[in-house]
CSV table of N, CA and C in Angstrom, one decimal:
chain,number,residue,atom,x,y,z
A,1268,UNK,N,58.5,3.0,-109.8
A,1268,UNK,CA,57.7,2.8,-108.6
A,1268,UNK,C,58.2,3.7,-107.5
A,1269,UNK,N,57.2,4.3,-106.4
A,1269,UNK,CA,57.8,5.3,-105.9
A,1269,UNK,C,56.4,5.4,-104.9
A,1270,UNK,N,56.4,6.9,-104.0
A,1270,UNK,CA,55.7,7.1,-103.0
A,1270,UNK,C,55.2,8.5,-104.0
A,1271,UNK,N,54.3,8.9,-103.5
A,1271,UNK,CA,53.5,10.5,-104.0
A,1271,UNK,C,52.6,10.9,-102.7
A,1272,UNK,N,53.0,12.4,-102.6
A,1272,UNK,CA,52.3,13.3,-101.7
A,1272,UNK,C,52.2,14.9,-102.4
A,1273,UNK,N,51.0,15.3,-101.8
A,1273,UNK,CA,50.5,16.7,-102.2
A,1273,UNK,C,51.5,17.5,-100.9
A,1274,UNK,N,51.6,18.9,-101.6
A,1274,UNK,CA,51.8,20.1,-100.4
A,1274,UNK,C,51.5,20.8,-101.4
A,1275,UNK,N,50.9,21.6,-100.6
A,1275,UNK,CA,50.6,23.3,-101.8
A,1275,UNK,C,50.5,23.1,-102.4
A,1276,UNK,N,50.0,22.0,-103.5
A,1276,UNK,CA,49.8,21.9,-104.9
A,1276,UNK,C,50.8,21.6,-105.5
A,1277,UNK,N,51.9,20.8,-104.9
A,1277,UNK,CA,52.6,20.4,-105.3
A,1277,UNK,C,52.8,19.0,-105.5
A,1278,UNK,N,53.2,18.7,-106.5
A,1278,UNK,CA,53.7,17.0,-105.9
A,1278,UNK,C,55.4,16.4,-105.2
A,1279,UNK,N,55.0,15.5,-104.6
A,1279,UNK,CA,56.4,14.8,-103.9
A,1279,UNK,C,56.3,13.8,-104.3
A,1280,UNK,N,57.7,13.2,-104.7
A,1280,UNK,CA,57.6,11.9,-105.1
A,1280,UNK,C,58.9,11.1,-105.1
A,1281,UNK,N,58.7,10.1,-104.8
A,1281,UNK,CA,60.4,9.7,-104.7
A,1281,UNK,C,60.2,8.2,-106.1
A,1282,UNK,N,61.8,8.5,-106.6
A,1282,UNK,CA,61.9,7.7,-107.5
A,1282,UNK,C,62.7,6.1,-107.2
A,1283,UNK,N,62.4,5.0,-107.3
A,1283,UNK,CA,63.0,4.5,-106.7
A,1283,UNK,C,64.4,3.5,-107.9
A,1284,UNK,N,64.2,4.6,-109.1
A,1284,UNK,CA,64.9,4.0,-110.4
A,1284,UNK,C,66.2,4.8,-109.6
A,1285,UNK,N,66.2,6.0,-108.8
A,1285,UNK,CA,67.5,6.6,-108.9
A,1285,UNK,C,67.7,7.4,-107.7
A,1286,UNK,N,66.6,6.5,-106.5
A,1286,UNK,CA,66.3,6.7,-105.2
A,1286,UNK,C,67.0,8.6,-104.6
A,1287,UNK,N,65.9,8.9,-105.0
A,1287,UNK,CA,66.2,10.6,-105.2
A,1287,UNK,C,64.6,10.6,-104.8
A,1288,UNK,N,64.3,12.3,-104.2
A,1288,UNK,CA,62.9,12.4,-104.1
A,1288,UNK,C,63.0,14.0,-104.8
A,1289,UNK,N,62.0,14.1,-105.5
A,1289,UNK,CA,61.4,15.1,-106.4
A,1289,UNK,C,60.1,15.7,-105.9
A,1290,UNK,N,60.2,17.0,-106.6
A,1290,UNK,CA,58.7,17.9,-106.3
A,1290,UNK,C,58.9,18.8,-107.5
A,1291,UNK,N,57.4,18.8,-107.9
A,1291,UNK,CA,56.7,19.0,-109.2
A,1291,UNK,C,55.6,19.9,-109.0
A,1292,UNK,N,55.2,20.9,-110.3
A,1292,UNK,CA,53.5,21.5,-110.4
A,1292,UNK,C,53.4,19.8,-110.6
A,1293,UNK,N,51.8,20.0,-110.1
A,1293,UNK,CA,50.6,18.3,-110.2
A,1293,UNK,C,51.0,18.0,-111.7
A,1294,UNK,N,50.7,18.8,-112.9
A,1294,UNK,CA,50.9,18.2,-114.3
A,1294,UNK,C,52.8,17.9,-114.3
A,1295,UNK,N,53.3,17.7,-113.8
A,1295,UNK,CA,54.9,17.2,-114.1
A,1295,UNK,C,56.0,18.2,-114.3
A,1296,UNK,N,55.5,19.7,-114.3
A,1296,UNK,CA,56.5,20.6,-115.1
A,1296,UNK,C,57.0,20.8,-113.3
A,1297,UNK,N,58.0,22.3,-114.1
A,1297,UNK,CA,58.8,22.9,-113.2
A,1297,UNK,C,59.4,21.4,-111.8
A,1298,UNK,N,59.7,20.5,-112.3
A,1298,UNK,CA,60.3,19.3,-111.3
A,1298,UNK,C,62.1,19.7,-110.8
A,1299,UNK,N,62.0,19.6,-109.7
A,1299,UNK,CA,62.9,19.6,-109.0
A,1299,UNK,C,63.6,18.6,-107.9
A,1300,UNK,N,64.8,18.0,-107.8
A,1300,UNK,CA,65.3,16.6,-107.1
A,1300,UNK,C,65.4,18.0,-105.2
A,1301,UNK,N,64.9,17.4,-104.4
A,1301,UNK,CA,65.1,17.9,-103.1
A,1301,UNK,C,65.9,16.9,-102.5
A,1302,UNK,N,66.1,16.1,-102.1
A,1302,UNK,CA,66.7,15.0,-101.5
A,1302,UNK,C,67.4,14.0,-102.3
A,1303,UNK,N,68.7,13.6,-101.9
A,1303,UNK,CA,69.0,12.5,-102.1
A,1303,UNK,C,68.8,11.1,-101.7
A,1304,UNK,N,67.9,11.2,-101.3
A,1304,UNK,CA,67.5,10.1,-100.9
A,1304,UNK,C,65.6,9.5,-101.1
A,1305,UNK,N,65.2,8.8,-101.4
A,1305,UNK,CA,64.4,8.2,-101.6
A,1305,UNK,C,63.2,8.1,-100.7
A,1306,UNK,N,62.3,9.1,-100.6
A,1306,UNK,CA,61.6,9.0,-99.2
A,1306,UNK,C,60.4,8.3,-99.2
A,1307,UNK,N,59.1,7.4,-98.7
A,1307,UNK,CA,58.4,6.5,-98.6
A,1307,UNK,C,57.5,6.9,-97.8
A,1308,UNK,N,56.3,7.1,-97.6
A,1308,UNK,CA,55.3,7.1,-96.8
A,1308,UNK,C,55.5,8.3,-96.0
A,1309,UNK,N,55.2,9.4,-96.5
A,1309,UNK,CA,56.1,10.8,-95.5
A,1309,UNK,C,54.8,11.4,-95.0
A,1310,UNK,N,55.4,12.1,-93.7
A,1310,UNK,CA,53.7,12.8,-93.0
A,1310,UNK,C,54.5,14.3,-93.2
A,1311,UNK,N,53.4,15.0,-94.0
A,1311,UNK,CA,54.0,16.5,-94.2
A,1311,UNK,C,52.6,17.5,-93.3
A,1312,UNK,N,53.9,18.2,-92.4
A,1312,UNK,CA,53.2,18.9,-91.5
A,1312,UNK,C,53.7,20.1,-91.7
A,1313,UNK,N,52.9,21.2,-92.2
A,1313,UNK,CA,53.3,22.2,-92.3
A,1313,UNK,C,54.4,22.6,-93.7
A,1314,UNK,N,55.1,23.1,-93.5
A,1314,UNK,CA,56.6,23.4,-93.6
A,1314,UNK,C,57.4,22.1,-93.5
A,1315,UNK,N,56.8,21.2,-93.1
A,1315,UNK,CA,58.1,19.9,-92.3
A,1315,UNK,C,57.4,18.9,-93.4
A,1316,UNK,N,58.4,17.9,-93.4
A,1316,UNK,CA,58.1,16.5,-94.3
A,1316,UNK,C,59.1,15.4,-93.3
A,1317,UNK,N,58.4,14.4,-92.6
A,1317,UNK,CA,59.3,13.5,-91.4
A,1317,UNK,C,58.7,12.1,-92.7
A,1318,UNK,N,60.1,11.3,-92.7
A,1318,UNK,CA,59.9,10.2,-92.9
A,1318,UNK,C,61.0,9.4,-92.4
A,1319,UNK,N,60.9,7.8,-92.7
A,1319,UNK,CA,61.6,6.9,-91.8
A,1319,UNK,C,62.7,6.6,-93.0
A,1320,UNK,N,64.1,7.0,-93.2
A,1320,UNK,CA,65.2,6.7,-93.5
A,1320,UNK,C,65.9,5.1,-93.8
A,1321,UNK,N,65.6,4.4,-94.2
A,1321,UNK,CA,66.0,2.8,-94.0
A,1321,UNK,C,67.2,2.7,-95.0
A,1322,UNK,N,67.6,3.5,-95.9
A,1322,UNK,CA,68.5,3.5,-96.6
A,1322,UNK,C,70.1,3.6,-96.1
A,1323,UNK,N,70.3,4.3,-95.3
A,1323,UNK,CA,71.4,4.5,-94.1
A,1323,UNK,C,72.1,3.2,-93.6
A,1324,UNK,N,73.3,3.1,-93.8
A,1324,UNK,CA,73.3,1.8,-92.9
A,1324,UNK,C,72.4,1.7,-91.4
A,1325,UNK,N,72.2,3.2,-90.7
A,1325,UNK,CA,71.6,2.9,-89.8
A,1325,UNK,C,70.3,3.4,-90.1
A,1326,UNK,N,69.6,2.8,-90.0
A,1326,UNK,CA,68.2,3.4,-90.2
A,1326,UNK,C,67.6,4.4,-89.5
A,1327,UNK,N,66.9,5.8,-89.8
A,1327,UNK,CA,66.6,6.8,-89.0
A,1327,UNK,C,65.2,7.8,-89.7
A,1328,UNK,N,65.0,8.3,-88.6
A,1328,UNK,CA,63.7,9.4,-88.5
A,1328,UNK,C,64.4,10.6,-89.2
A,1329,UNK,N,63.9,11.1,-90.3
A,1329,UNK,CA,64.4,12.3,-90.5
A,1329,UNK,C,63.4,13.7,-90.9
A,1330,UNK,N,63.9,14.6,-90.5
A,1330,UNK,CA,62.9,15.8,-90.6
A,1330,UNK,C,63.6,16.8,-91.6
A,1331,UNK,N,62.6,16.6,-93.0
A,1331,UNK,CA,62.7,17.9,-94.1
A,1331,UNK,C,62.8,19.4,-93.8
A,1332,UNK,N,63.0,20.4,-93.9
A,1332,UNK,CA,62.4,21.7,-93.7
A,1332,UNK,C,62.2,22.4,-95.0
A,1333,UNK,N,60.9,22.2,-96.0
A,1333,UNK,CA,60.7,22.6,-97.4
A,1333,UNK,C,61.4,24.1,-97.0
A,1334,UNK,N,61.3,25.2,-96.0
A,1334,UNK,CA,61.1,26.5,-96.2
A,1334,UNK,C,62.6,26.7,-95.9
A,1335,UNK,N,63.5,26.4,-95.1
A,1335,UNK,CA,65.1,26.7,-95.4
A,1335,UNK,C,65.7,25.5,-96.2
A,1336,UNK,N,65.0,24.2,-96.9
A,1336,UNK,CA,65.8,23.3,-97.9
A,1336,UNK,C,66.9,22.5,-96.8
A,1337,UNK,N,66.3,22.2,-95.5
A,1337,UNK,CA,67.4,21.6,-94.9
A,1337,UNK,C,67.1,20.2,-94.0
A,1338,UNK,N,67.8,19.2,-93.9
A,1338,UNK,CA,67.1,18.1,-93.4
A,1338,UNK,C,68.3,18.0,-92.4
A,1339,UNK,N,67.5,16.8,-91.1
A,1339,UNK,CA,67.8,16.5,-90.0
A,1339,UNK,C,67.5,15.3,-89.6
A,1340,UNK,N,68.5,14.9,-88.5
A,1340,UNK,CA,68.1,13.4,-88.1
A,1340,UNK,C,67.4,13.6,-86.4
A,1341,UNK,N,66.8,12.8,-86.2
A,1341,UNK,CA,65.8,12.9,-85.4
A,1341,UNK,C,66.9,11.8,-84.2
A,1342,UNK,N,66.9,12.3,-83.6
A,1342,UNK,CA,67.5,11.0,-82.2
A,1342,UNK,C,67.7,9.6,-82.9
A,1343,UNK,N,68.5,9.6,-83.8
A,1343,UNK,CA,68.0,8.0,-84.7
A,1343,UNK,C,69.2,6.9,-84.3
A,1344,UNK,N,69.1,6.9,-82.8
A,1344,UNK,CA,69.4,6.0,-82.4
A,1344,UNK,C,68.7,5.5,-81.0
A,1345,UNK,N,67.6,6.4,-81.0
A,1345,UNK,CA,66.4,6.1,-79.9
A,1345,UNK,C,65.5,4.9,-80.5
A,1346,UNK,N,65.3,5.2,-82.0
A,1346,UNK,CA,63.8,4.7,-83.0
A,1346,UNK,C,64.4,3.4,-83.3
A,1347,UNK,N,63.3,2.5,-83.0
A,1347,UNK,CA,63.7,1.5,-83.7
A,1347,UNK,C,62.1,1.4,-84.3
A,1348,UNK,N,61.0,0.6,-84.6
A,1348,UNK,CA,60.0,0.5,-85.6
A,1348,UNK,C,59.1,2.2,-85.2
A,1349,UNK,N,58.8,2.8,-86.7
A,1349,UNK,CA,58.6,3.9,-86.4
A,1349,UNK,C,57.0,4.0,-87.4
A,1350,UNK,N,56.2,4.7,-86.8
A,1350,UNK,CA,54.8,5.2,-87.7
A,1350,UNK,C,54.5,6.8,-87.3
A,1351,UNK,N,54.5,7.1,-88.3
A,1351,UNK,CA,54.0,9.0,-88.3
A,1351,UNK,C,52.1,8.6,-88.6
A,1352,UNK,N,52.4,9.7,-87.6
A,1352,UNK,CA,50.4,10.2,-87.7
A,1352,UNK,C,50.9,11.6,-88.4
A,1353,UNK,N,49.7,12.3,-88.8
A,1353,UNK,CA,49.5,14.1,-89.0
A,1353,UNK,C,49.8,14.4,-86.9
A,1354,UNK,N,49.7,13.9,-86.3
A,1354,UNK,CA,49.9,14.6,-85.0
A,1354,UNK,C,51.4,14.2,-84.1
A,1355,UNK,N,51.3,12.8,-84.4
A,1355,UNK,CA,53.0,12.4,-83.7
A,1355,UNK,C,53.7,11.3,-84.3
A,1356,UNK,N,54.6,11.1,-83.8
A,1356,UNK,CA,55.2,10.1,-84.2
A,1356,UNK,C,55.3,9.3,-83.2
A,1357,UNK,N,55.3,7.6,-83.5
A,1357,UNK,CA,55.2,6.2,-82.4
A,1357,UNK,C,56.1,6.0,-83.1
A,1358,UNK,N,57.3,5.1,-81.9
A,1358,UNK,CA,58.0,4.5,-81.9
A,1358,UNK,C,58.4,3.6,-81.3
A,1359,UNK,N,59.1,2.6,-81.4
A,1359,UNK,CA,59.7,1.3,-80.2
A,1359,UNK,C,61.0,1.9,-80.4
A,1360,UNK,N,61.3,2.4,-79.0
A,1360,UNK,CA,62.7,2.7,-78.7
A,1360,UNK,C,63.3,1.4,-78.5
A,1361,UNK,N,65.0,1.6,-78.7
A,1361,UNK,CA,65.7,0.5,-79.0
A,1361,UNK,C,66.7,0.1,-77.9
A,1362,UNK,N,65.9,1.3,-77.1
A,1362,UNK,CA,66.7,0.7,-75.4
A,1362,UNK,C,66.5,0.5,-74.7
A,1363,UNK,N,64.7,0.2,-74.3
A,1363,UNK,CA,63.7,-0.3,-73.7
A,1363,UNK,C,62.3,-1.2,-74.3
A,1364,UNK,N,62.3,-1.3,-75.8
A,1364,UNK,CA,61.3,-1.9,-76.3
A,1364,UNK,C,60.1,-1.5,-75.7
A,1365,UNK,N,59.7,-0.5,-75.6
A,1365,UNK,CA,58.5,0.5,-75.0
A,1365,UNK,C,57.9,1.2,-76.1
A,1366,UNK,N,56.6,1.5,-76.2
A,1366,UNK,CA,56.3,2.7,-77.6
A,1366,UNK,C,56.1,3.7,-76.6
A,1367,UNK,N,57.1,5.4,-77.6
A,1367,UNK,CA,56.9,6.3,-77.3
A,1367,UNK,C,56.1,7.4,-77.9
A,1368,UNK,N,55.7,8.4,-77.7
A,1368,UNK,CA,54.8,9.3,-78.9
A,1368,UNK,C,55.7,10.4,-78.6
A,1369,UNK,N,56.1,11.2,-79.6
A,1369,UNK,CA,56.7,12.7,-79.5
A,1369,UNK,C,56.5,13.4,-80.7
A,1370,UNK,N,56.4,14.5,-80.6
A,1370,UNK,CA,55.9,15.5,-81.5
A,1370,UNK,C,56.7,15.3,-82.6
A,1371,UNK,N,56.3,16.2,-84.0
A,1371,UNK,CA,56.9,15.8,-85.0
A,1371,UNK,C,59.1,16.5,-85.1
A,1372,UNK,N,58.8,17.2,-84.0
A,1372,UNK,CA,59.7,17.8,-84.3
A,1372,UNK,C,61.2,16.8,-83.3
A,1373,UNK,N,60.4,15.6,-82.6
A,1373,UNK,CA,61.2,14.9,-81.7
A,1373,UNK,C,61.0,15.2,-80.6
A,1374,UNK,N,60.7,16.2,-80.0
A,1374,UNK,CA,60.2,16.8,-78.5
A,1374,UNK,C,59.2,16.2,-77.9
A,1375,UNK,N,59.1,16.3,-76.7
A,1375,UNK,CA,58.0,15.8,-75.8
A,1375,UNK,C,57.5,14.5,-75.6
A,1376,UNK,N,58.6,13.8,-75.7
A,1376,UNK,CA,58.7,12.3,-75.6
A,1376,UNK,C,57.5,12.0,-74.2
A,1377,UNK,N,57.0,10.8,-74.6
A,1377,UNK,CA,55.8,10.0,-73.7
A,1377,UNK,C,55.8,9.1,-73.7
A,1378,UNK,N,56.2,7.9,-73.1
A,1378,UNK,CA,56.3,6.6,-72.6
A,1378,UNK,C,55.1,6.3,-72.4
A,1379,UNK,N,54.3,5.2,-73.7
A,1379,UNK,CA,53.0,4.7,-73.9
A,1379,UNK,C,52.8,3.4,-72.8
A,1380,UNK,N,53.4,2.6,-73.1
A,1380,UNK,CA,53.6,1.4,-72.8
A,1380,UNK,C,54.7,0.5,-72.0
A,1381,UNK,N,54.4,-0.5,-70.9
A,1381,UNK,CA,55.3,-0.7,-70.6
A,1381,UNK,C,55.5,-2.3,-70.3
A,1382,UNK,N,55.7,-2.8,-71.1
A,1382,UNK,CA,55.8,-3.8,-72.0
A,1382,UNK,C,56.9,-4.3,-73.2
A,1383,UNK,N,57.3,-5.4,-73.3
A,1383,UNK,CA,58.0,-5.7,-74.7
A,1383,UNK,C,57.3,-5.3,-76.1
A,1384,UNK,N,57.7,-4.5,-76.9
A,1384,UNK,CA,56.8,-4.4,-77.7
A,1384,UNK,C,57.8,-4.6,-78.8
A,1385,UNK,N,57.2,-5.2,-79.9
A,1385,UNK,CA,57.8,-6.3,-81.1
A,1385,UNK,C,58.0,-5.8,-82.5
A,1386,UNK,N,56.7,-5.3,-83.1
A,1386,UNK,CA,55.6,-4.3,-84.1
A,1386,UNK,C,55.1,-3.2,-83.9
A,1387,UNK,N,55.0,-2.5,-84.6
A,1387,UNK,CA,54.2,-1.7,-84.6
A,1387,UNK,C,53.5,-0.9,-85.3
A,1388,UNK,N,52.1,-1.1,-86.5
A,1388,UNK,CA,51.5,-1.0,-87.3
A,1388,UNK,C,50.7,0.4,-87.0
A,1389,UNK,N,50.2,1.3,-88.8
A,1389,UNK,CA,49.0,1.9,-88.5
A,1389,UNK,C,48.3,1.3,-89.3
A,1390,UNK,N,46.9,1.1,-89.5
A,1390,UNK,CA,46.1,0.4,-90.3
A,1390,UNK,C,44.5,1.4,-90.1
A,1391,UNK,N,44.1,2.0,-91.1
A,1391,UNK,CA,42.8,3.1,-91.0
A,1391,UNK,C,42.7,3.7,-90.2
A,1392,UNK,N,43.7,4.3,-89.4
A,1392,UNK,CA,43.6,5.3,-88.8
A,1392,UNK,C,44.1,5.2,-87.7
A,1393,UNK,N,44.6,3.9,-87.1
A,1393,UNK,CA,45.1,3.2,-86.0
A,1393,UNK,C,45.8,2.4,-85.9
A,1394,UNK,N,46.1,2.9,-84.4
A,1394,UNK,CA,47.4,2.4,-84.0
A,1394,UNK,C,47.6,1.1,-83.4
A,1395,UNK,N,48.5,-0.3,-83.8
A,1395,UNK,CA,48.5,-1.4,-83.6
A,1395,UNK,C,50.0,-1.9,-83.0
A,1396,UNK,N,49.7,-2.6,-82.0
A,1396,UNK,CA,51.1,-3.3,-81.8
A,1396,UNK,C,50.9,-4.5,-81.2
A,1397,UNK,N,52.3,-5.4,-81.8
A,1397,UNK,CA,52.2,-6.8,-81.3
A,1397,UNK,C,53.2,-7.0,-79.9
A,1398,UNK,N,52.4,-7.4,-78.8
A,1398,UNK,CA,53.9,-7.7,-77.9
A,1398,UNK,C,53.5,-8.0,-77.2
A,1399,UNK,N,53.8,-7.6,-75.8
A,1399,UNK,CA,53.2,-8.3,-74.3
A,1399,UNK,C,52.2,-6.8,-73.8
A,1400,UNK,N,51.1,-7.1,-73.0
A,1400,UNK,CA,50.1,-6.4,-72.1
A,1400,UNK,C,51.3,-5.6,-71.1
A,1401,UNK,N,50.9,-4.2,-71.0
A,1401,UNK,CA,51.5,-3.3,-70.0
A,1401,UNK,C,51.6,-3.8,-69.0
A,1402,UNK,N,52.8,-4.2,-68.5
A,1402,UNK,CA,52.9,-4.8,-67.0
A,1402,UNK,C,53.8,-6.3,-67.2
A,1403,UNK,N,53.5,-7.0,-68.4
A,1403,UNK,CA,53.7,-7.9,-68.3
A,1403,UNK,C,55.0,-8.2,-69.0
A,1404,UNK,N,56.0,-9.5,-69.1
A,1404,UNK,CA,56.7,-9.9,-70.3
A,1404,UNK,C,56.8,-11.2,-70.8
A,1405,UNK,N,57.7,-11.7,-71.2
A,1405,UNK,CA,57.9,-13.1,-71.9
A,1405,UNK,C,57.7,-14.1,-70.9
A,1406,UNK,N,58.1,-13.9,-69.5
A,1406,UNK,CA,57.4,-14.6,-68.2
A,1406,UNK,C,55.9,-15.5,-68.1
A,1407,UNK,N,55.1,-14.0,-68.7
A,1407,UNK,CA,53.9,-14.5,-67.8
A,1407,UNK,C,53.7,-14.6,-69.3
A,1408,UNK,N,52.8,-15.7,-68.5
A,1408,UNK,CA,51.6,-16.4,-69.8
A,1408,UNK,C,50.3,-15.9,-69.8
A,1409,UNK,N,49.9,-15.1,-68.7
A,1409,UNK,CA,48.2,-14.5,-68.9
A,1409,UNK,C,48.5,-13.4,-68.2
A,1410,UNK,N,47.4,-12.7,-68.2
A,1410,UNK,CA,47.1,-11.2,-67.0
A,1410,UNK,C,46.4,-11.6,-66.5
A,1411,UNK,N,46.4,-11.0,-65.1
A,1411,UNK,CA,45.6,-11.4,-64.4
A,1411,UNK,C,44.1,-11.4,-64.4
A,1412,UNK,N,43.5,-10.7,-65.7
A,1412,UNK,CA,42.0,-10.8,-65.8
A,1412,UNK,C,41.8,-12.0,-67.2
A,1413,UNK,N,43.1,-13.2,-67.2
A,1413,UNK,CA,42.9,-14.3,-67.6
A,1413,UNK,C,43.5,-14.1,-69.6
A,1414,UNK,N,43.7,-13.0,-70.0
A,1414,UNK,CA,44.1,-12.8,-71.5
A,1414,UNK,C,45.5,-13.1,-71.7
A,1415,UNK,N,45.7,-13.9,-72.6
A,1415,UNK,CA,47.4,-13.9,-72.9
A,1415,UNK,C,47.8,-12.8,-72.6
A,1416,UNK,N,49.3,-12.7,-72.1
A,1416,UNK,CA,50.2,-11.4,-72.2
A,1416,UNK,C,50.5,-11.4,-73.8
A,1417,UNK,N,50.8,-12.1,-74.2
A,1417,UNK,CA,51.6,-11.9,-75.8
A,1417,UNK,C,50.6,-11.8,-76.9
A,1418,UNK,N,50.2,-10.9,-77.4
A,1418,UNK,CA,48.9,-10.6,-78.5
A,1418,UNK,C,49.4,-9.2,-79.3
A,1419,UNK,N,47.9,-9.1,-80.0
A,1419,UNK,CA,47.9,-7.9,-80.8
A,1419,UNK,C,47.4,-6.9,-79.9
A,1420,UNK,N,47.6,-5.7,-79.9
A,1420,UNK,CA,46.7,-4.2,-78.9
A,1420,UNK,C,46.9,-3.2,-79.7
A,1421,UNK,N,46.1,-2.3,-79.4
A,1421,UNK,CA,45.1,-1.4,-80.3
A,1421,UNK,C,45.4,-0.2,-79.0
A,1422,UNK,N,46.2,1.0,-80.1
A,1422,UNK,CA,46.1,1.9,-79.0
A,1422,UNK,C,45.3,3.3,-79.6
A,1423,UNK,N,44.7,3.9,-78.7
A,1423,UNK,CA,43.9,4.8,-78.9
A,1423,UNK,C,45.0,6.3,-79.9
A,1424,UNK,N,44.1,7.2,-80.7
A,1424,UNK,CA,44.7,8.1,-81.6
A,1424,UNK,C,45.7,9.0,-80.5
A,1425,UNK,N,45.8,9.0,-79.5
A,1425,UNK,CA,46.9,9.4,-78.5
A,1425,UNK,C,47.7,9.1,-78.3
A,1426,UNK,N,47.4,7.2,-78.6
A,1426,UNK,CA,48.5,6.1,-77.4
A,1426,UNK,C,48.1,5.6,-76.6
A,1427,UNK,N,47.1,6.6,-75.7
A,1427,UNK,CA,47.3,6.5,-74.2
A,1427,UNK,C,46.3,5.4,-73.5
A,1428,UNK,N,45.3,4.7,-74.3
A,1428,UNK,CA,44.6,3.8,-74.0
A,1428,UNK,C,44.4,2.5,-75.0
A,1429,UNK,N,45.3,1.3,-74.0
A,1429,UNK,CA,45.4,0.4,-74.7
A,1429,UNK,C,44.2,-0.6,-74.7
A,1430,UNK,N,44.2,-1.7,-75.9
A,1430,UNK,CA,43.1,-2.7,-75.9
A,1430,UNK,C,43.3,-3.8,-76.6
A,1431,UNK,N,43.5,-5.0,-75.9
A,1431,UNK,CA,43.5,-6.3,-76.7
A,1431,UNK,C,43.0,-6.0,-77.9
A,1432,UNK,N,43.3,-7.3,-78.8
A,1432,UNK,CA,42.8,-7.5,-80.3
A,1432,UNK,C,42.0,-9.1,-80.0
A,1433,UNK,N,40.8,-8.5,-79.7
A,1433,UNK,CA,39.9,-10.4,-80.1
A,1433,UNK,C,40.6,-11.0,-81.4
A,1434,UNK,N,41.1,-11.5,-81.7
A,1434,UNK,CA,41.1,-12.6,-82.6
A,1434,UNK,C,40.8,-13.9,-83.2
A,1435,UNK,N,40.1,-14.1,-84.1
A,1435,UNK,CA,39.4,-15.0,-84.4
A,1435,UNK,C,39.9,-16.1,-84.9
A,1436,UNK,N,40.3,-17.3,-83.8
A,1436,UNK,CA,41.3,-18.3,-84.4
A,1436,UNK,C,40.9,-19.7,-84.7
A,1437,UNK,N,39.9,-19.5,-85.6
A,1437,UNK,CA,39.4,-20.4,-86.5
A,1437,UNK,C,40.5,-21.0,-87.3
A,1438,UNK,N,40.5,-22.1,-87.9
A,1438,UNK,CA,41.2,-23.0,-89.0
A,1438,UNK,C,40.3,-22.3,-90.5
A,1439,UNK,N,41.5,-21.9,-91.4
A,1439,UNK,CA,41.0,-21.9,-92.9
A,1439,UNK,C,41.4,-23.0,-93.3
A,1440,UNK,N,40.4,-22.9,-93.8
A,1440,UNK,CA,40.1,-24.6,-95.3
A,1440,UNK,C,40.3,-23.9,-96.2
């Protein structure tokens, strides 16, 4: 059981019998181990392969470089819950509980939110987080245009525009 990604016609794949990650031609030949480590849900941009490290005692962002064979750690004591797009990376920094967006390379940090933030999901294409409304914290019980502070929000393919989650809180039978 393992993770698989294309680049160039290649395959990526991490094994999780001997938590190593491998690249292959698509039919299996010419396989080669790149990493010692086990990589999971990777965004490959370019030349670059960034995935989220949890194997570490400390858990961290790390960035591949297929074309000099060299990996790096990303500020991995900023990141605390982490999601890659093809464009950036979101995170809940772990010294403000804020989501930030920065390019894949770590650069250009942007403070999304400013709020407790708890989670932080992608699901079809988007960006999800559970916590408190911008502005608000564990204090307040509503915003002022009457919505809990504490819910699910929906942020736009930038970050930059947030949106409650209606949720539908029927009882299942």
């Amino acid at each position: 059981e393992g993770s698989i990604s294309l680049r160039d016609g290649k395959l990526i794949y991490a094994s999780s019998s001997d938590s190593r990650t491998y690249i292959s031609d698509i039919d299996g030949s010419d396989e080669d181990d790149i990493l010692d480590v086990a990589v999971y849900s990777p965004v490959i941009s370019g030349n670059f392969m960034y995935f989220y490290n949890s194997a570490d005692e400390t858990p961290s962002v790390m960035e591949y470089d297929f074309k000099n064979d060299e990996l790096r750690y990303l500020e991995d004591d900023l990141y605390g819950k982490t999601v890659f797009t093809n464009k950036y990376i979101f995170y809940i920094s772990t010294e403000d509980n804020n989501i930030y967006r920065c390019d894949h390379n770590g650069n250009d940090a942007v403070q999304l939110t400013d709020g407790e933030c708890k989670e932080l999901y992608l699901y079809e294409d988007e960006l999800y987080f559970v916590g408190y409304a911008n502005g608000y914290n564990r204090n307040d019980s509503v915003t002022v245009t009457g919505i809990e502070t504490f819910g699910l929000y929906k942020l736009d393919e930038e970050g930059e525009s947030c949106d409650a989650v209606e949720l539908d809180r029927k009882s299942v039978v």
